[in-house]
């Protein structure tokens, strides 16, 4: 049955606007934030004093989100390029060669070149994670359990509990990959 | 375009602070940049955002007294795009001090002018009185939102409140239109709540002043401040949260934003 109301799925949106680790008693003020932004701005800002201020404070996070979006767009473009390249390869009859080389690779020991490629992936992944450590997942049953706990335990944090459980499971299932990111 | 909204009613316990905290949070969640100005010395709006009022260095009092720049008193909250100018008990003496000044009624307006353009919505939470602070807030505001508790005595105060708004308009030449009347603490099980709603409809009949959204009496709304959180964070699925989100949407709709 479709659920009515505005609260539908609101829990999942909370991490987007609620910073659980925020220190409400931090001495940082709007003035400090404006000064921080002002320091990094070029001298051009003097041309229009008000507009850049507003943009600096509130659009900072937006910009970060946009850069993430750009990254994901770039990734999508990459995938599209690879797909189209793959189509071209098939047309040119090159795909069969790739497949055969893949099969031969499975049986052989990893070459130093392959390890290097893996390391490149690690660096790339770290760069992405540094910017956005959040993951979103769909699970009705887990969602039900977490929501029940949230309703029965006032200070229960779905995000915290989910990350503890998922960390446990991921480290068990993929210990080698888990070890690659031991600095997190 | 920024809009300053004073949330006022001289009656205590009608949901002023709850309305400020949760409407501001809802609007921030809906993508607006919002500032809450706590003009109540009880500082309940301040503590609702997890701020320890005994530890604040810069408050609205320091700003209106001219001791600090208003931007110094404006601090971020744990909600994205939601800032607050906190208050504490020191504000209780402000009324007396302000009344000695020339043009005492424009002090808050002048104090806020540096931060108002930075936000889409500015909510002023007021104490339950009709004194100097309230007059200052009326002059500083573009509109007034009046929460009314669904009880008999609440109706009696509405006429006084509207008279005060008209008096400020006439004497200080500062018209402050009513943004809307919000029925709060509505208990659908009681006949009294329904009667009050009916009375309000009759009183403001033919106008769009009465918000369609009604805020129900909800235990989660009452509990949330004790955890230093707006209800939207404390219990996103509660009927109180949903009601304030609905109100925020109604405000945006009235303002032609959606």
mmCIF file of N, CA, C and O in Angstrom, chain A residues 78-131:
data_model
loop_
_atom_site.group_PDB
_atom_site.id
_atom_site.type_symbol
_atom_site.label_atom_id
_atom_site.label_comp_id
_atom_site.label_asym_id
_atom_site.label_seq_id
_atom_site.Cartn_x
_atom_site.Cartn_y
_atom_site.Cartn_z
ATOM 1 N N UNK A 78 32.924 8.090 -19.081
ATOM 2 C CA UNK A 78 33.977 7.085 -19.264
ATOM 3 C C UNK A 78 33.369 5.743 -19.635
ATOM 4 O O UNK A 78 33.793 5.083 -20.581
ATOM 5 N N UNK A 79 32.336 5.365 -18.838
ATOM 6 C CA UNK A 79 31.668 4.082 -19.066
ATOM 7 C C UNK A 79 31.077 4.057 -20.463
ATOM 8 O O UNK A 79 31.237 3.072 -21.199
ATOM 9 N N UNK A 80 30.428 5.195 -20.829
ATOM 10 C CA UNK A 80 29.825 5.258 -22.170
ATOM 11 C C UNK A 80 30.883 5.097 -23.252
ATOM 12 O O UNK A 80 30.693 4.386 -24.229
ATOM 13 N N UNK A 81 32.022 5.793 -23.014
ATOM 14 C CA UNK A 81 33.127 5.697 -23.976
ATOM 15 C C UNK A 81 33.581 4.251 -24.108
ATOM 16 O O UNK A 81 33.801 3.742 -25.204
ATOM 17 N N UNK A 82 33.720 3.600 -22.929
ATOM 18 C CA UNK A 82 34.173 2.206 -22.928
ATOM 19 C C UNK A 82 33.192 1.317 -23.675
ATOM 20 O O UNK A 82 33.573 0.445 -24.444
ATOM 21 N N UNK A 83 31.873 1.601 -23.421
ATOM 22 C CA UNK A 83 30.838 0.810 -24.092
ATOM 23 C C UNK A 83 30.910 1.013 -25.598
ATOM 24 O O UNK A 83 30.908 0.045 -26.370
ATOM 25 N N UNK A 84 31.031 2.299 -25.993
ATOM 26 C CA UNK A 84 31.070 2.554 -27.439
ATOM 27 C C UNK A 84 32.341 1.972 -28.052
ATOM 28 O O UNK A 84 32.342 1.466 -29.164
ATOM 29 N N UNK A 85 33.450 2.070 -27.255
ATOM 30 C CA UNK A 85 34.713 1.486 -27.708
ATOM 31 C C UNK A 85 34.539 -0.016 -27.886
ATOM 32 O O UNK A 85 34.983 -0.595 -28.882
ATOM 33 N N UNK A 86 33.829 -0.616 -26.927
ATOM 34 C CA UNK A 86 33.563 -2.050 -26.960
ATOM 35 C C UNK A 86 32.767 -2.407 -28.215
ATOM 36 O O UNK A 86 33.080 -3.377 -28.903
ATOM 37 N N UNK A 87 31.736 -1.552 -28.495
ATOM 38 C CA UNK A 87 30.930 -1.787 -29.709
ATOM 39 C C UNK A 87 31.800 -1.743 -30.955
ATOM 40 O O UNK A 87 31.686 -2.588 -31.840
ATOM 41 N N UNK A 88 32.699 -0.716 -30.977
ATOM 42 C CA UNK A 88 33.595 -0.577 -32.132
ATOM 43 C C UNK A 88 34.489 -1.797 -32.263
ATOM 44 O O UNK A 88 34.705 -2.323 -33.347
ATOM 45 N N UNK A 89 34.992 -2.214 -31.096
ATOM 46 C CA UNK A 89 35.886 -3.378 -31.079
ATOM 47 C C UNK A 89 35.193 -4.611 -31.651
ATOM 48 O O UNK A 89 35.784 -5.385 -32.406
ATOM 49 N N UNK A 90 33.923 -4.766 -31.238
ATOM 50 C CA UNK A 90 33.166 -5.929 -31.723
ATOM 51 C C UNK A 90 33.034 -5.866 -33.232
ATOM 52 O O UNK A 90 33.257 -6.847 -33.944
ATOM 53 N N UNK A 91 32.724 -4.628 -33.690
ATOM 54 C CA UNK A 91 32.585 -4.453 -35.144
ATOM 55 C C UNK A 91 33.890 -4.779 -35.852
ATOM 56 O O UNK A 91 33.917 -5.371 -36.928
ATOM 57 N N UNK A 92 35.014 -4.353 -35.230
ATOM 58 C CA UNK A 92 36.324 -4.573 -35.851
ATOM 59 C C UNK A 92 36.884 -5.963 -35.596
ATOM 60 O O UNK A 92 37.990 -6.277 -36.023
ATOM 61 N N UNK A 93 36.119 -6.746 -34.793
ATOM 62 C CA UNK A 93 36.563 -8.103 -34.519
ATOM 63 C C UNK A 93 37.692 -8.190 -33.513
ATOM 64 O O UNK A 93 38.420 -9.163 -33.459
ATOM 65 N N UNK A 94 37.880 -7.146 -32.716
ATOM 66 C CA UNK A 94 38.969 -7.146 -31.744
ATOM 67 C C UNK A 94 38.560 -7.757 -30.405
ATOM 68 O O UNK A 94 39.386 -8.080 -29.580
ATOM 69 N N UNK A 95 37.225 -7.845 -30.192
ATOM 70 C CA UNK A 95 36.750 -8.316 -28.897
ATOM 71 C C UNK A 95 37.229 -9.722 -28.577
ATOM 72 O O UNK A 95 37.570 -10.036 -27.445
ATOM 73 N N UNK A 96 37.251 -10.576 -29.562
ATOM 74 C CA UNK A 96 37.645 -11.954 -29.315
ATOM 75 C C UNK A 96 39.059 -12.028 -28.775
ATOM 76 O O UNK A 96 39.374 -12.832 -27.919
ATOM 77 N N UNK A 97 39.920 -11.129 -29.277
ATOM 78 C CA UNK A 97 41.317 -11.117 -28.808
ATOM 79 C C UNK A 97 41.362 -10.747 -27.329
ATOM 80 O O UNK A 97 42.068 -11.350 -26.548
ATOM 81 N N UNK A 98 40.543 -9.721 -26.983
ATOM 82 C CA UNK A 98 40.513 -9.282 -25.583
ATOM 83 C C UNK A 98 40.077 -10.406 -24.671
ATOM 84 O O UNK A 98 40.657 -10.640 -23.627
ATOM 85 N N UNK A 99 39.014 -11.113 -25.113
ATOM 86 C CA UNK A 99 38.484 -12.199 -24.290
ATOM 87 C C UNK A 99 39.544 -13.271 -24.088
ATOM 88 O O UNK A 99 39.790 -13.724 -22.982
ATOM 89 N N UNK A 100 40.212 -13.603 -25.166
ATOM 90 C CA UNK A 100 41.220 -14.655 -25.032
ATOM 91 C C UNK A 100 42.333 -14.220 -24.087
ATOM 92 O O UNK A 100 42.831 -15.022 -23.299
ATOM 93 N N UNK A 101 42.718 -12.938 -24.191
ATOM 94 C CA UNK A 101 43.783 -12.490 -23.296
ATOM 95 C C UNK A 101 43.300 -12.480 -21.848
ATOM 96 O O UNK A 101 44.075 -12.751 -20.931
ATOM 97 N N UNK A 102 41.995 -12.188 -21.632
ATOM 98 C CA UNK A 102 41.429 -12.218 -20.281
ATOM 99 C C UNK A 102 41.496 -13.621 -19.708
ATOM 100 O O UNK A 102 41.869 -13.831 -18.566
ATOM 101 N N UNK A 103 41.099 -14.579 -20.557
ATOM 102 C CA UNK A 103 41.090 -15.976 -20.099
ATOM 103 C C UNK A 103 42.500 -16.411 -19.716
ATOM 104 O O UNK A 103 42.728 -16.992 -18.669
ATOM 105 N N UNK A 104 43.469 -16.064 -20.566
ATOM 106 C CA UNK A 104 44.842 -16.469 -20.259
ATOM 107 C C UNK A 104 45.328 -15.783 -18.975
ATOM 108 O O UNK A 104 46.081 -16.371 -18.210
ATOM 109 N N UNK A 105 44.852 -14.563 -18.740
ATOM 110 C CA UNK A 105 45.247 -13.807 -17.539
ATOM 111 C C UNK A 105 44.748 -14.439 -16.260
ATOM 112 O O UNK A 105 45.389 -14.335 -15.227
ATOM 113 N N UNK A 106 43.563 -15.068 -16.331
ATOM 114 C CA UNK A 106 42.968 -15.663 -15.133
ATOM 115 C C UNK A 106 43.865 -16.719 -14.517
ATOM 116 O O UNK A 106 43.980 -16.851 -13.311
ATOM 117 N N UNK A 107 44.519 -17.477 -15.405
ATOM 118 C CA UNK A 107 45.320 -18.591 -14.906
ATOM 119 C C UNK A 107 46.714 -18.162 -14.475
ATOM 120 O O UNK A 107 47.361 -18.805 -13.678
ATOM 121 N N UNK A 108 47.167 -17.074 -15.046
ATOM 122 C CA UNK A 108 48.537 -16.663 -14.739
ATOM 123 C C UNK A 108 48.611 -15.853 -13.446
ATOM 124 O O UNK A 108 47.608 -15.353 -12.959
ATOM 125 N N UNK A 109 49.835 -15.743 -12.925
ATOM 126 C CA UNK A 109 50.058 -14.919 -11.729
ATOM 127 C C UNK A 109 50.025 -13.451 -12.154
ATOM 128 O O UNK A 109 50.394 -13.129 -13.278
ATOM 129 N N UNK A 110 49.586 -12.553 -11.223
ATOM 130 C CA UNK A 110 49.489 -11.133 -11.556
ATOM 131 C C UNK A 110 50.853 -10.562 -11.923
ATOM 132 O O UNK A 110 51.839 -10.809 -11.237
ATOM 133 N N UNK A 111 50.911 -9.821 -13.005
ATOM 134 C CA UNK A 111 52.153 -9.164 -13.409
ATOM 135 C C UNK A 111 52.304 -7.867 -12.613
ATOM 136 O O UNK A 111 51.312 -7.335 -12.116
ATOM 137 N N UNK A 112 53.557 -7.339 -12.506
ATOM 138 C CA UNK A 112 53.751 -6.070 -11.803
ATOM 139 C C UNK A 112 52.880 -4.960 -12.375
ATOM 140 O O UNK A 112 52.427 -4.095 -11.653
ATOM 141 N N UNK A 113 52.635 -5.016 -13.709
ATOM 142 C CA UNK A 113 51.820 -3.986 -14.356
ATOM 143 C C UNK A 113 50.393 -3.993 -13.787
ATOM 144 O O UNK A 113 49.821 -2.958 -13.510
ATOM 145 N N UNK A 114 49.848 -5.225 -13.580
ATOM 146 C CA UNK A 114 48.493 -5.357 -13.057
ATOM 147 C C UNK A 114 48.396 -4.833 -11.626
ATOM 148 O O UNK A 114 47.427 -4.213 -11.245
ATOM 149 N N UNK A 115 49.452 -5.120 -10.850
ATOM 150 C CA UNK A 115 49.464 -4.625 -9.472
ATOM 151 C C UNK A 115 49.444 -3.108 -9.469
ATOM 152 O O UNK A 115 48.745 -2.479 -8.689
ATOM 153 N N UNK A 116 50.222 -2.526 -10.400
ATOM 154 C CA UNK A 116 50.279 -1.072 -10.514
ATOM 155 C C UNK A 116 48.887 -0.519 -10.802
ATOM 156 O O UNK A 116 48.450 0.460 -10.210
ATOM 157 N N UNK A 117 48.171 -1.192 -11.713
ATOM 158 C CA UNK A 117 46.814 -0.756 -12.078
ATOM 159 C C UNK A 117 45.920 -0.793 -10.839
ATOM 160 O O UNK A 117 45.187 0.128 -10.560
ATOM 161 N N UNK A 118 46.079 -1.844 -10.060
ATOM 162 C CA UNK A 118 45.287 -1.965 -8.835
ATOM 163 C C UNK A 118 45.574 -0.812 -7.888
ATOM 164 O O UNK A 118 44.672 -0.251 -7.288
ATOM 165 N N UNK A 119 46.846 -0.469 -7.769
ATOM 166 C CA UNK A 119 47.222 0.622 -6.881
ATOM 167 C C UNK A 119 46.615 1.934 -7.361
ATOM 168 O O UNK A 119 46.212 2.764 -6.554
ATOM 169 N N UNK A 120 46.595 2.065 -8.668
ATOM 170 C CA UNK A 120 45.973 3.270 -9.230
ATOM 171 C C UNK A 120 44.507 3.350 -8.819
ATOM 172 O O UNK A 120 43.999 4.403 -8.493
ATOM 173 N N UNK A 121 43.860 2.187 -8.841
ATOM 174 C CA UNK A 121 42.445 2.145 -8.442
ATOM 175 C C UNK A 121 42.275 2.544 -6.981
ATOM 176 O O UNK A 121 41.346 3.257 -6.633
ATOM 177 N N UNK A 122 43.215 2.063 -6.166
ATOM 178 C CA UNK A 122 43.151 2.381 -4.730
ATOM 179 C C UNK A 122 43.227 3.889 -4.533
ATOM 180 O O UNK A 122 42.428 4.477 -3.792
ATOM 181 N N UNK A 123 44.174 4.506 -5.217
ATOM 182 C CA UNK A 123 44.333 5.965 -5.089
ATOM 183 C C UNK A 123 43.075 6.685 -5.563
ATOM 184 O O UNK A 123 42.605 7.639 -4.923
ATOM 185 N N UNK A 124 42.541 6.175 -6.679
ATOM 186 C CA UNK A 124 41.337 6.793 -7.258
ATOM 187 C C UNK A 124 40.157 6.675 -6.279
ATOM 188 O O UNK A 124 39.431 7.627 -6.028
ATOM 189 N N UNK A 125 40.026 5.458 -5.713
ATOM 190 C CA UNK A 125 38.930 5.211 -4.764
ATOM 191 C C UNK A 125 39.091 6.109 -3.532
ATOM 192 O O UNK A 125 38.131 6.713 -3.054
ATOM 193 N N UNK A 126 40.333 6.228 -3.053
ATOM 194 C CA UNK A 126 40.578 7.060 -1.866
ATOM 195 C C UNK A 126 40.194 8.509 -2.128
ATOM 196 O O UNK A 126 39.631 9.178 -1.262
ATOM 197 N N UNK A 127 40.508 8.950 -3.322
ATOM 198 C CA UNK A 127 40.179 10.334 -3.691
ATOM 199 C C UNK A 127 38.664 10.539 -3.654
ATOM 200 O O UNK A 127 38.171 11.532 -3.125
ATOM 201 N N UNK A 128 37.940 9.554 -4.176
ATOM 202 C CA UNK A 128 36.474 9.648 -4.190
ATOM 203 C C UNK A 128 35.924 9.608 -2.762
ATOM 204 O O UNK A 128 35.087 10.416 -2.381
ATOM 205 N N UNK A 129 36.454 8.653 -1.978
ATOM 206 C CA UNK A 129 35.958 8.470 -0.601
ATOM 207 C C UNK A 129 36.260 9.691 0.272
ATOM 208 O O UNK A 129 35.451 10.074 1.114
ATOM 209 N N UNK A 130 37.426 10.306 0.022
ATOM 210 C CA UNK A 130 37.759 11.511 0.800
ATOM 211 C C UNK A 130 36.710 12.600 0.600
ATOM 212 O O UNK A 130 36.396 13.357 1.514
ATOM 213 N N UNK A 131 36.201 12.664 -0.615
ATOM 214 C CA UNK A 131 35.193 13.690 -0.915
ATOM 215 C C UNK A 131 33.802 13.265 -0.477
ATOM 216 O O UNK A 131 32.983 14.073 -0.068
#
